[in-house]
């Protein structure tokens, strides 16, 4: 599979490979994180979330890893499919009395046939 | 259950005009948040409403305002439109009683200011 250590704005993946999308979050007090997928012409679609009391969570073909020490979040997609081509955003929610999400810059994933 | 509904989907306005966008949240959700998405700035938080009260506001000028009705539907208004207000405006609904949980986005309203 392909992976990047730092956040990159684009990622090209061969169909069937695993892909890893990275995100650095800004606030050490954030305690809730979400990954969204946005396809052209649509709003962000929820993929998976994780709370700060966990370091890993798995969904269907996706895994989110949280490293609070370095404020890093990653999304792993297994067996990447053409339908996975989209922009992926990580979002964080601060732990204070805050009801908003702060979004990362996004990574555009292109799946090669 | 029905998702988040935003109307209209597309809008073209002239600089100086004002515009009102609407968002109907998922049934039972009491929180509605608004975000502006542009290629340069990404997704930026505008404001959040819960039970008709604004709980959070982002760093946008006073030309951007919003409100929420008793049925949880929300509107946002932009007055004296500028070219830079061209963007995709997204709303997200959530139950609202648990912070940071279950944000579901609508498909957005694409606003073009000419």
JSON list of C-alpha atoms in Angstrom, two decimals:
[
{"chain": "A", "resi": 1, "resn": "UNK", "atom": "CA", "xyz": [0.00, 0.00, 0.00]},
{"chain": "A", "resi": 2, "resn": "UNK", "atom": "CA", "xyz": [0.94, 3.62, -0.22]},
{"chain": "A", "resi": 3, "resn": "UNK", "atom": "CA", "xyz": [1.42, 5.86, 2.77]},
{"chain": "A", "resi": 4, "resn": "UNK", "atom": "CA", "xyz": [2.66, 9.31, 3.51]},
{"chain": "A", "resi": 5, "resn": "UNK", "atom": "CA", "xyz": [4.28, 10.42, 6.72]},
{"chain": "A", "resi": 6, "resn": "UNK", "atom": "CA", "xyz": [3.11, 13.96, 6.44]},
{"chain": "A", "resi": 7, "resn": "UNK", "atom": "CA", "xyz": [-0.07, 15.50, 5.14]},
{"chain": "A", "resi": 8, "resn": "UNK", "atom": "CA", "xyz": [-0.02, 15.80, 1.36]},
{"chain": "A", "resi": 9, "resn": "UNK", "atom": "CA", "xyz": [-2.72, 17.51, -0.67]},
{"chain": "A", "resi": 10, "resn": "UNK", "atom": "CA", "xyz": [-2.96, 14.65, -3.16]},
{"chain": "A", "resi": 11, "resn": "UNK", "atom": "CA", "xyz": [-2.55, 10.89, -3.08]},
{"chain": "A", "resi": 12, "resn": "UNK", "atom": "CA", "xyz": [-2.61, 8.53, -6.07]},
{"chain": "A", "resi": 13, "resn": "UNK", "atom": "CA", "xyz": [-3.35, 4.90, -5.25]},
{"chain": "A", "resi": 14, "resn": "UNK", "atom": "CA", "xyz": [-3.49, 1.75, -7.36]},
{"chain": "A", "resi": 15, "resn": "UNK", "atom": "CA", "xyz": [-6.86, 0.01, -7.19]},
{"chain": "A", "resi": 16, "resn": "UNK", "atom": "CA", "xyz": [-6.69, -2.82, -4.69]},
{"chain": "A", "resi": 17, "resn": "UNK", "atom": "CA", "xyz": [-3.83, -1.31, -2.69]},
{"chain": "A", "resi": 18, "resn": "UNK", "atom": "CA", "xyz": [-4.19, 0.03, 0.83]},
{"chain": "A", "resi": 19, "resn": "UNK", "atom": "CA", "xyz": [-3.98, 3.79, 1.28]},
{"chain": "A", "resi": 20, "resn": "UNK", "atom": "CA", "xyz": [-3.11, 5.91, 4.27]},
{"chain": "A", "resi": 21, "resn": "UNK", "atom": "CA", "xyz": [-4.14, 9.53, 4.65]},
{"chain": "A", "resi": 22, "resn": "UNK", "atom": "CA", "xyz": [-2.49, 11.60, 7.34]},
{"chain": "A", "resi": 23, "resn": "UNK", "atom": "CA", "xyz": [-3.65, 14.61, 9.27]},
{"chain": "A", "resi": 24, "resn": "UNK", "atom": "CA", "xyz": [-1.98, 16.74, 11.92]},
{"chain": "A", "resi": 25, "resn": "UNK", "atom": "CA", "xyz": [-4.43, 18.39, 14.27]},
{"chain": "A", "resi": 26, "resn": "UNK", "atom": "CA", "xyz": [-3.87, 21.66, 16.01]},
{"chain": "A", "resi": 27, "resn": "UNK", "atom": "CA", "xyz": [-5.24, 21.56, 19.53]},
{"chain": "A", "resi": 28, "resn": "UNK", "atom": "CA", "xyz": [-3.96, 19.19, 22.19]},
{"chain": "A", "resi": 29, "resn": "UNK", "atom": "CA", "xyz": [-7.25, 19.74, 24.03]},
{"chain": "A", "resi": 30, "resn": "UNK", "atom": "CA", "xyz": [-9.30, 18.25, 21.17]},
{"chain": "A", "resi": 31, "resn": "UNK", "atom": "CA", "xyz": [-11.06, 15.11, 22.26]},
{"chain": "A", "resi": 32, "resn": "UNK", "atom": "CA", "xyz": [-13.16, 14.08, 19.27]},
{"chain": "A", "resi": 33, "resn": "UNK", "atom": "CA", "xyz": [-12.08, 13.54, 15.69]},
{"chain": "A", "resi": 34, "resn": "UNK", "atom": "CA", "xyz": [-13.94, 12.69, 12.51]},
{"chain": "A", "resi": 35, "resn": "UNK", "atom": "CA", "xyz": [-12.91, 11.71, 9.01]},
{"chain": "A", "resi": 36, "resn": "UNK", "atom": "CA", "xyz": [-15.13, 12.90, 6.18]},
{"chain": "A", "resi": 37, "resn": "UNK", "atom": "CA", "xyz": [-15.20, 12.02, 2.50]},
{"chain": "A", "resi": 38, "resn": "UNK", "atom": "CA", "xyz": [-16.38, 14.61, 0.00]},
{"chain": "A", "resi": 39, "resn": "UNK", "atom": "CA", "xyz": [-17.23, 13.74, -3.56]},
{"chain": "A", "resi": 40, "resn": "UNK", "atom": "CA", "xyz": [-17.62, 16.33, -6.26]},
{"chain": "A", "resi": 41, "resn": "UNK", "atom": "CA", "xyz": [-20.84, 18.30, -5.89]},
{"chain": "A", "resi": 42, "resn": "UNK", "atom": "CA", "xyz": [-21.73, 16.80, -2.52]},
{"chain": "A", "resi": 43, "resn": "UNK", "atom": "CA", "xyz": [-21.35, 17.69, 1.12]},
{"chain": "A", "resi": 44, "resn": "UNK", "atom": "CA", "xyz": [-18.86, 15.90, 3.39]},
{"chain": "A", "resi": 45, "resn": "UNK", "atom": "CA", "xyz": [-19.93, 12.36, 4.22]},
{"chain": "A", "resi": 46, "resn": "UNK", "atom": "CA", "xyz": [-19.11, 10.85, 7.60]},
{"chain": "A", "resi": 47, "resn": "UNK", "atom": "CA", "xyz": [-16.64, 7.95, 7.42]},
{"chain": "A", "resi": 48, "resn": "UNK", "atom": "CA", "xyz": [-15.50, 7.20, 10.95]},
{"chain": "A", "resi": 49, "resn": "UNK", "atom": "CA", "xyz": [-14.88, 8.97, 14.23]},
{"chain": "A", "resi": 50, "resn": "UNK", "atom": "CA", "xyz": [-12.72, 8.44, 17.29]},
{"chain": "A", "resi": 51, "resn": "UNK", "atom": "CA", "xyz": [-12.57, 9.88, 20.77]},
{"chain": "A", "resi": 52, "resn": "UNK", "atom": "CA", "xyz": [-9.33, 10.79, 22.48]},
{"chain": "A", "resi": 53, "resn": "UNK", "atom": "CA", "xyz": [-9.61, 7.95, 24.98]},
{"chain": "A", "resi": 54, "resn": "UNK", "atom": "CA", "xyz": [-8.97, 5.54, 22.10]},
{"chain": "A", "resi": 55, "resn": "UNK", "atom": "CA", "xyz": [-5.98, 5.15, 19.81]},
{"chain": "A", "resi": 56, "resn": "UNK", "atom": "CA", "xyz": [-7.56, 2.96, 17.14]},
{"chain": "A", "resi": 57, "resn": "UNK", "atom": "CA", "xyz": [-11.00, 2.34, 15.73]},
{"chain": "A", "resi": 58, "resn": "UNK", "atom": "CA", "xyz": [-12.05, 0.16, 12.83]},
{"chain": "A", "resi": 59, "resn": "UNK", "atom": "CA", "xyz": [-14.95, 0.35, 10.46]},
{"chain": "A", "resi": 60, "resn": "UNK", "atom": "CA", "xyz": [-15.79, -1.32, 7.20]},
{"chain": "A", "resi": 61, "resn": "UNK", "atom": "CA", "xyz": [-12.53, -1.24, 5.20]},
{"chain": "A", "resi": 62, "resn": "UNK", "atom": "CA", "xyz": [-11.37, 1.80, 7.18]},
{"chain": "A", "resi": 63, "resn": "UNK", "atom": "CA", "xyz": [-9.25, 2.24, 10.29]},
{"chain": "A", "resi": 64, "resn": "UNK", "atom": "CA", "xyz": [-8.51, 5.46, 12.13]},
{"chain": "A", "resi": 65, "resn": "UNK", "atom": "CA", "xyz": [-5.40, 5.78, 14.26]},
{"chain": "A", "resi": 66, "resn": "UNK", "atom": "CA", "xyz": [-4.89, 8.54, 16.79]},
{"chain": "A", "resi": 67, "resn": "UNK", "atom": "CA", "xyz": [-1.50, 9.51, 18.20]},
{"chain": "A", "resi": 68, "resn": "UNK", "atom": "CA", "xyz": [-2.09, 12.15, 20.84]},
{"chain": "A", "resi": 69, "resn": "UNK", "atom": "CA", "xyz": [1.61, 12.47, 21.64]},
{"chain": "A", "resi": 70, "resn": "UNK", "atom": "CA", "xyz": [2.35, 14.01, 18.26]},
{"chain": "A", "resi": 71, "resn": "UNK", "atom": "CA", "xyz": [-1.20, 15.22, 17.53]},
{"chain": "A", "resi": 72, "resn": "UNK", "atom": "CA", "xyz": [-1.52, 13.01, 14.50]},
{"chain": "A", "resi": 73, "resn": "UNK", "atom": "CA", "xyz": [-4.49, 11.27, 12.97]},
{"chain": "A", "resi": 74, "resn": "UNK", "atom": "CA", "xyz": [-4.51, 8.82, 10.08]},
{"chain": "A", "resi": 75, "resn": "UNK", "atom": "CA", "xyz": [-7.14, 7.08, 7.99]},
{"chain": "A", "resi": 76, "resn": "UNK", "atom": "CA", "xyz": [-6.31, 3.74, 6.45]},
{"chain": "A", "resi": 77, "resn": "UNK", "atom": "CA", "xyz": [-8.45, 2.44, 3.60]},
{"chain": "A", "resi": 78, "resn": "UNK", "atom": "CA", "xyz": [-8.07, -1.23, 2.77]},
{"chain": "A", "resi": 79, "resn": "UNK", "atom": "CA", "xyz": [-8.32, -2.53, -0.80]},
{"chain": "A", "resi": 80, "resn": "UNK", "atom": "CA", "xyz": [-8.93, 0.91, -2.29]},
{"chain": "A", "resi": 81, "resn": "UNK", "atom": "CA", "xyz": [-11.69, 1.01, -4.92]},
{"chain": "A", "resi": 82, "resn": "UNK", "atom": "CA", "xyz": [-12.51, 3.52, -7.67]},
{"chain": "A", "resi": 83, "resn": "UNK", "atom": "CA", "xyz": [-15.44, 4.73, -5.57]},
{"chain": "A", "resi": 84, "resn": "UNK", "atom": "CA", "xyz": [-12.97, 5.84, -2.92]},
{"chain": "A", "resi": 85, "resn": "UNK", "atom": "CA", "xyz": [-11.75, 8.66, -5.18]},
{"chain": "A", "resi": 86, "resn": "UNK", "atom": "CA", "xyz": [-12.70, 11.83, -3.32]},
{"chain": "A", "resi": 87, "resn": "UNK", "atom": "CA", "xyz": [-11.35, 14.54, -1.03]},
{"chain": "A", "resi": 88, "resn": "UNK", "atom": "CA", "xyz": [-10.81, 13.38, 2.54]},
{"chain": "A", "resi": 89, "resn": "UNK", "atom": "CA", "xyz": [-10.91, 15.75, 5.49]},
{"chain": "A", "resi": 90, "resn": "UNK", "atom": "CA", "xyz": [-10.08, 15.25, 9.12]},
{"chain": "A", "resi": 91, "resn": "UNK", "atom": "CA", "xyz": [-11.95, 17.39, 11.63]},
{"chain": "A", "resi": 92, "resn": "UNK", "atom": "CA", "xyz": [-11.41, 18.00, 15.32]},
{"chain": "A", "resi": 93, "resn": "UNK", "atom": "CA", "xyz": [-13.68, 19.16, 18.12]},
{"chain": "A", "resi": 94, "resn": "UNK", "atom": "CA", "xyz": [-12.10, 20.98, 21.01]},
{"chain": "A", "resi": 95, "resn": "UNK", "atom": "CA", "xyz": [-12.81, 19.79, 24.49]},
{"chain": "A", "resi": 96, "resn": "UNK", "atom": "CA", "xyz": [-13.90, 23.14, 25.90]},
{"chain": "A", "resi": 97, "resn": "UNK", "atom": "CA", "xyz": [-17.50, 24.27, 25.71]},
{"chain": "A", "resi": 98, "resn": "UNK", "atom": "CA", "xyz": [-17.31, 24.21, 21.94]},
{"chain": "A", "resi": 99, "resn": "UNK", "atom": "CA", "xyz": [-19.80, 23.02, 19.36]},
{"chain": "A", "resi": 100, "resn": "UNK", "atom": "CA", "xyz": [-17.86, 23.40, 16.15]},
{"chain": "A", "resi": 101, "resn": "UNK", "atom": "CA", "xyz": [-15.55, 21.35, 13.99]},
{"chain": "A", "resi": 102, "resn": "UNK", "atom": "CA", "xyz": [-12.19, 22.58, 12.77]},
{"chain": "A", "resi": 103, "resn": "UNK", "atom": "CA", "xyz": [-11.20, 21.02, 9.49]},
{"chain": "A", "resi": 104, "resn": "UNK", "atom": "CA", "xyz": [-7.86, 20.12, 8.00]},
{"chain": "A", "resi": 105, "resn": "UNK", "atom": "CA", "xyz": [-6.90, 21.11, 4.48]},
{"chain": "A", "resi": 106, "resn": "UNK", "atom": "CA", "xyz": [-8.04, 17.89, 2.83]},
{"chain": "A", "resi": 107, "resn": "UNK", "atom": "CA", "xyz": [-6.36, 15.23, 0.73]},
{"chain": "A", "resi": 108, "resn": "UNK", "atom": "CA", "xyz": [-7.52, 14.42, -2.78]},
{"chain": "A", "resi": 109, "resn": "UNK", "atom": "CA", "xyz": [-7.33, 10.68, -3.37]},
{"chain": "A", "resi": 110, "resn": "UNK", "atom": "CA", "xyz": [-7.26, 9.40, -6.93]},
{"chain": "A", "resi": 111, "resn": "UNK", "atom": "CA", "xyz": [-7.58, 5.67, -7.53]},
{"chain": "A", "resi": 112, "resn": "UNK", "atom": "CA", "xyz": [-5.78, 4.33, -10.61]},
{"chain": "A", "resi": 113, "resn": "UNK", "atom": "CA", "xyz": [-7.39, 1.40, -12.43]},
{"chain": "B", "resi": 1, "resn": "UNK", "atom": "CA", "xyz": [-34.72, 8.79, 7.68]},
{"chain": "B", "resi": 2, "resn": "UNK", "atom": "CA", "xyz": [-34.39, 11.91, 5.57]},
{"chain": "B", "resi": 3, "resn": "UNK", "atom": "CA", "xyz": [-31.02, 13.61, 5.53]},
{"chain": "B", "resi": 4, "resn": "UNK", "atom": "CA", "xyz": [-30.10, 17.26, 5.84]},
{"chain": "B", "resi": 5, "resn": "UNK", "atom": "CA", "xyz": [-31.86, 19.38, 3.22]},
{"chain": "B", "resi": 6, "resn": "UNK", "atom": "CA", "xyz": [-30.41, 22.63, 1.96]},
{"chain": "B", "resi": 7, "resn": "UNK", "atom": "CA", "xyz": [-32.18, 24.99, -0.37]},
{"chain": "B", "resi": 8, "resn": "UNK", "atom": "CA", "xyz": [-31.58, 26.30, -2.90]},
{"chain": "B", "resi": 9, "resn": "UNK", "atom": "CA", "xyz": [-28.80, 24.18, -4.39]},
{"chain": "B", "resi": 10, "resn": "UNK", "atom": "CA", "xyz": [-27.48, 26.95, -6.60]},
{"chain": "B", "resi": 11, "resn": "UNK", "atom": "CA", "xyz": [-27.76, 30.70, -6.42]},
{"chain": "B", "resi": 12, "resn": "UNK", "atom": "CA", "xyz": [-26.35, 33.58, -8.42]},
{"chain": "B", "resi": 13, "resn": "UNK", "atom": "CA", "xyz": [-26.45, 37.03, -6.88]},
{"chain": "B", "resi": 14, "resn": "UNK", "atom": "CA", "xyz": [-25.08, 40.43, -7.70]},
{"chain": "B", "resi": 15, "resn": "UNK", "atom": "CA", "xyz": [-22.55, 42.22, -5.54]},
{"chain": "B", "resi": 16, "resn": "UNK", "atom": "CA", "xyz": [-24.33, 44.34, -2.93]},
{"chain": "B", "resi": 17, "resn": "UNK", "atom": "CA", "xyz": [-27.43, 42.18, -2.76]},
{"chain": "B", "resi": 18, "resn": "UNK", "atom": "CA", "xyz": [-28.38, 40.00, 0.16]},
{"chain": "B", "resi": 19, "resn": "UNK", "atom": "CA", "xyz": [-29.16, 36.29, 0.24]},
{"chain": "B", "resi": 20, "resn": "UNK", "atom": "CA", "xyz": [-30.91, 33.84, 2.55]},
{"chain": "B", "resi": 21, "resn": "UNK", "atom": "CA", "xyz": [-30.08, 30.15, 2.62]},
{"chain": "B", "resi": 22, "resn": "UNK", "atom": "CA", "xyz": [-32.14, 27.47, 4.32]},
{"chain": "B", "resi": 23, "resn": "UNK", "atom": "CA", "xyz": [-31.27, 24.24, 6.11]},
{"chain": "B", "resi": 24, "resn": "UNK", "atom": "CA", "xyz": [-33.64, 21.58, 7.42]},
{"chain": "B", "resi": 25, "resn": "UNK", "atom": "CA", "xyz": [-31.87, 19.20, 9.82]},
{"chain": "B", "resi": 26, "resn": "UNK", "atom": "CA", "xyz": [-32.44, 15.51, 10.33]},
{"chain": "B", "resi": 27, "resn": "UNK", "atom": "CA", "xyz": [-35.67, 14.92, 12.22]},
{"chain": "B", "resi": 28, "resn": "UNK", "atom": "CA", "xyz": [-34.99, 15.03, 15.95]},
{"chain": "B", "resi": 29, "resn": "UNK", "atom": "CA", "xyz": [-31.70, 16.90, 15.61]},
{"chain": "B", "resi": 30, "resn": "UNK", "atom": "CA", "xyz": [-31.67, 20.19, 17.47]},
{"chain": "B", "resi": 31, "resn": "UNK", "atom": "CA", "xyz": [-28.30, 21.58, 16.42]},
{"chain": "B", "resi": 32, "resn": "UNK", "atom": "CA", "xyz": [-27.50, 23.18, 13.09]},
{"chain": "B", "resi": 33, "resn": "UNK", "atom": "CA", "xyz": [-24.04, 24.43, 12.15]},
{"chain": "B", "resi": 34, "resn": "UNK", "atom": "CA", "xyz": [-23.05, 26.41, 9.09]},
{"chain": "B", "resi": 35, "resn": "UNK", "atom": "CA", "xyz": [-19.75, 26.23, 7.22]},
{"chain": "B", "resi": 36, "resn": "UNK", "atom": "CA", "xyz": [-18.29, 28.07, 4.27]},
{"chain": "B", "resi": 37, "resn": "UNK", "atom": "CA", "xyz": [-16.15, 26.10, 1.85]},
{"chain": "B", "resi": 38, "resn": "UNK", "atom": "CA", "xyz": [-13.81, 27.79, -0.63]},
{"chain": "B", "resi": 39, "resn": "UNK", "atom": "CA", "xyz": [-10.81, 26.45, -2.55]},
{"chain": "B", "resi": 40, "resn": "UNK", "atom": "CA", "xyz": [-8.48, 28.87, -0.79]},
{"chain": "B", "resi": 41, "resn": "UNK", "atom": "CA", "xyz": [-9.70, 28.71, 2.81]},
{"chain": "B", "resi": 42, "resn": "UNK", "atom": "CA", "xyz": [-11.19, 25.22, 2.96]},
{"chain": "B", "resi": 43, "resn": "UNK", "atom": "CA", "xyz": [-14.05, 24.56, 5.37]},
{"chain": "B", "resi": 44, "resn": "UNK", "atom": "CA", "xyz": [-14.56, 27.33, 7.87]},
{"chain": "B", "resi": 45, "resn": "UNK", "atom": "CA", "xyz": [-17.07, 27.46, 10.69]},
{"chain": "B", "resi": 46, "resn": "UNK", "atom": "CA", "xyz": [-19.67, 30.23, 10.58]},
{"chain": "B", "resi": 47, "resn": "UNK", "atom": "CA", "xyz": [-22.01, 29.59, 13.52]},
{"chain": "B", "resi": 48, "resn": "UNK", "atom": "CA", "xyz": [-23.96, 26.95, 15.38]},
{"chain": "B", "resi": 49, "resn": "UNK", "atom": "CA", "xyz": [-27.50, 27.04, 16.74]},
{"chain": "B", "resi": 50, "resn": "UNK", "atom": "CA", "xyz": [-29.19, 24.83, 19.29]},
{"chain": "B", "resi": 51, "resn": "UNK", "atom": "CA", "xyz": [-32.78, 25.25, 20.37]},
{"chain": "B", "resi": 52, "resn": "UNK", "atom": "CA", "xyz": [-32.98, 28.65, 18.67]},
{"chain": "B", "resi": 53, "resn": "UNK", "atom": "CA", "xyz": [-29.88, 29.96, 20.47]},
{"chain": "B", "resi": 54, "resn": "UNK", "atom": "CA", "xyz": [-26.52, 30.68, 18.91]},
{"chain": "B", "resi": 55, "resn": "UNK", "atom": "CA", "xyz": [-23.91, 28.76, 20.90]},
{"chain": "B", "resi": 56, "resn": "UNK", "atom": "CA", "xyz": [-20.84, 29.40, 18.77]},
{"chain": "B", "resi": 57, "resn": "UNK", "atom": "CA", "xyz": [-19.76, 31.91, 16.21]},
{"chain": "B", "resi": 58, "resn": "UNK", "atom": "CA", "xyz": [-16.77, 31.84, 13.88]},
{"chain": "B", "resi": 59, "resn": "UNK", "atom": "CA", "xyz": [-14.61, 34.70, 12.68]},
{"chain": "B", "resi": 60, "resn": "UNK", "atom": "CA", "xyz": [-16.80, 36.14, 9.98]},
{"chain": "B", "resi": 61, "resn": "UNK", "atom": "CA", "xyz": [-17.98, 39.74, 9.60]},
{"chain": "B", "resi": 62, "resn": "UNK", "atom": "CA", "xyz": [-21.35, 40.85, 10.86]},
{"chain": "B", "resi": 63, "resn": "UNK", "atom": "CA", "xyz": [-22.76, 40.63, 7.32]},
{"chain": "B", "resi": 64, "resn": "UNK", "atom": "CA", "xyz": [-23.14, 36.93, 8.03]},
{"chain": "B", "resi": 65, "resn": "UNK", "atom": "CA", "xyz": [-26.00, 36.11, 10.34]},
{"chain": "B", "resi": 66, "resn": "UNK", "atom": "CA", "xyz": [-28.25, 33.23, 11.10]},
{"chain": "B", "resi": 67, "resn": "UNK", "atom": "CA", "xyz": [-31.22, 32.08, 13.06]},
{"chain": "B", "resi": 68, "resn": "UNK", "atom": "CA", "xyz": [-32.98, 28.91, 14.05]},
{"chain": "B", "resi": 69, "resn": "UNK", "atom": "CA", "xyz": [-36.69, 28.30, 14.29]},
{"chain": "B", "resi": 70, "resn": "UNK", "atom": "CA", "xyz": [-38.63, 26.28, 16.84]},
{"chain": "B", "resi": 71, "resn": "UNK", "atom": "CA", "xyz": [-38.78, 23.33, 14.42]},
{"chain": "B", "resi": 72, "resn": "UNK", "atom": "CA", "xyz": [-34.92, 23.39, 14.28]},
{"chain": "B", "resi": 73, "resn": "UNK", "atom": "CA", "xyz": [-34.84, 24.60, 10.69]},
{"chain": "B", "resi": 74, "resn": "UNK", "atom": "CA", "xyz": [-32.18, 27.24, 10.23]},
{"chain": "B", "resi": 75, "resn": "UNK", "atom": "CA", "xyz": [-31.49, 30.08, 7.88]},
{"chain": "B", "resi": 76, "resn": "UNK", "atom": "CA", "xyz": [-28.36, 32.04, 7.25]},
{"chain": "B", "resi": 77, "resn": "UNK", "atom": "CA", "xyz": [-28.28, 35.48, 5.70]},
{"chain": "B", "resi": 78, "resn": "UNK", "atom": "CA", "xyz": [-25.49, 37.33, 4.01]},
{"chain": "B", "resi": 79, "resn": "UNK", "atom": "CA", "xyz": [-26.02, 41.03, 3.43]},
{"chain": "B", "resi": 80, "resn": "UNK", "atom": "CA", "xyz": [-24.14, 43.35, 1.08]},
{"chain": "B", "resi": 81, "resn": "UNK", "atom": "CA", "xyz": [-22.65, 40.50, -0.88]},
{"chain": "B", "resi": 82, "resn": "UNK", "atom": "CA", "xyz": [-19.04, 40.68, -1.99]},
{"chain": "B", "resi": 83, "resn": "UNK", "atom": "CA", "xyz": [-17.30, 38.71, -4.72]},
{"chain": "B", "resi": 84, "resn": "UNK", "atom": "CA", "xyz": [-15.34, 36.86, -2.05]},
{"chain": "B", "resi": 85, "resn": "UNK", "atom": "CA", "xyz": [-18.54, 35.45, -0.59]},
{"chain": "B", "resi": 86, "resn": "UNK", "atom": "CA", "xyz": [-18.77, 33.07, -3.54]},
{"chain": "B", "resi": 87, "resn": "UNK", "atom": "CA", "xyz": [-18.53, 29.67, -1.95]},
{"chain": "B", "resi": 88, "resn": "UNK", "atom": "CA", "xyz": [-20.27, 26.43, -1.10]},
{"chain": "B", "resi": 89, "resn": "UNK", "atom": "CA", "xyz": [-22.29, 26.93, 2.07]},
{"chain": "B", "resi": 90, "resn": "UNK", "atom": "CA", "xyz": [-22.81, 23.76, 4.03]},
{"chain": "B", "resi": 91, "resn": "UNK", "atom": "CA", "xyz": [-24.95, 23.06, 7.00]},
{"chain": "B", "resi": 92, "resn": "UNK", "atom": "CA", "xyz": [-24.50, 20.18, 9.40]},
{"chain": "B", "resi": 93, "resn": "UNK", "atom": "CA", "xyz": [-27.06, 18.80, 11.80]},
{"chain": "B", "resi": 94, "resn": "UNK", "atom": "CA", "xyz": [-26.44, 16.91, 15.00]},
{"chain": "B", "resi": 95, "resn": "UNK", "atom": "CA", "xyz": [-28.45, 15.85, 18.03]},
{"chain": "B", "resi": 96, "resn": "UNK", "atom": "CA", "xyz": [-26.74, 18.72, 19.85]},
{"chain": "B", "resi": 97, "resn": "UNK", "atom": "CA", "xyz": [-27.07, 17.41, 23.36]},
{"chain": "B", "resi": 98, "resn": "UNK", "atom": "CA", "xyz": [-23.71, 15.67, 23.25]},
{"chain": "B", "resi": 99, "resn": "UNK", "atom": "CA", "xyz": [-20.84, 17.89, 22.16]},
{"chain": "B", "resi": 100, "resn": "UNK", "atom": "CA", "xyz": [-19.00, 16.78, 19.08]},
{"chain": "B", "resi": 101, "resn": "UNK", "atom": "CA", "xyz": [-21.21, 13.92, 18.13]},
{"chain": "B", "resi": 102, "resn": "UNK", "atom": "CA", "xyz": [-22.90, 12.90, 14.93]},
{"chain": "B", "resi": 103, "resn": "UNK", "atom": "CA", "xyz": [-22.47, 15.80, 12.55]},
{"chain": "B", "resi": 104, "resn": "UNK", "atom": "CA", "xyz": [-24.25, 15.09, 9.25]},
{"chain": "B", "resi": 105, "resn": "UNK", "atom": "CA", "xyz": [-23.81, 17.48, 6.35]},
{"chain": "B", "resi": 106, "resn": "UNK", "atom": "CA", "xyz": [-26.19, 18.53, 3.64]},
{"chain": "B", "resi": 107, "resn": "UNK", "atom": "CA", "xyz": [-25.14, 18.84, -0.01]},
{"chain": "B", "resi": 108, "resn": "UNK", "atom": "CA", "xyz": [-24.71, 22.58, 0.28]},
{"chain": "B", "resi": 109, "resn": "UNK", "atom": "CA", "xyz": [-25.79, 25.72, -1.50]},
{"chain": "B", "resi": 110, "resn": "UNK", "atom": "CA", "xyz": [-23.43, 26.93, -4.18]},
{"chain": "B", "resi": 111, "resn": "UNK", "atom": "CA", "xyz": [-23.48, 30.74, -4.08]},
{"chain": "B", "resi": 112, "resn": "UNK", "atom": "CA", "xyz": [-21.93, 32.72, -6.90]},
{"chain": "B", "resi": 113, "resn": "UNK", "atom": "CA", "xyz": [-21.60, 36.48, -6.54]},
{"chain": "B", "resi": 114, "resn": "UNK", "atom": "CA", "xyz": [-21.10, 38.40, -9.77]}
]
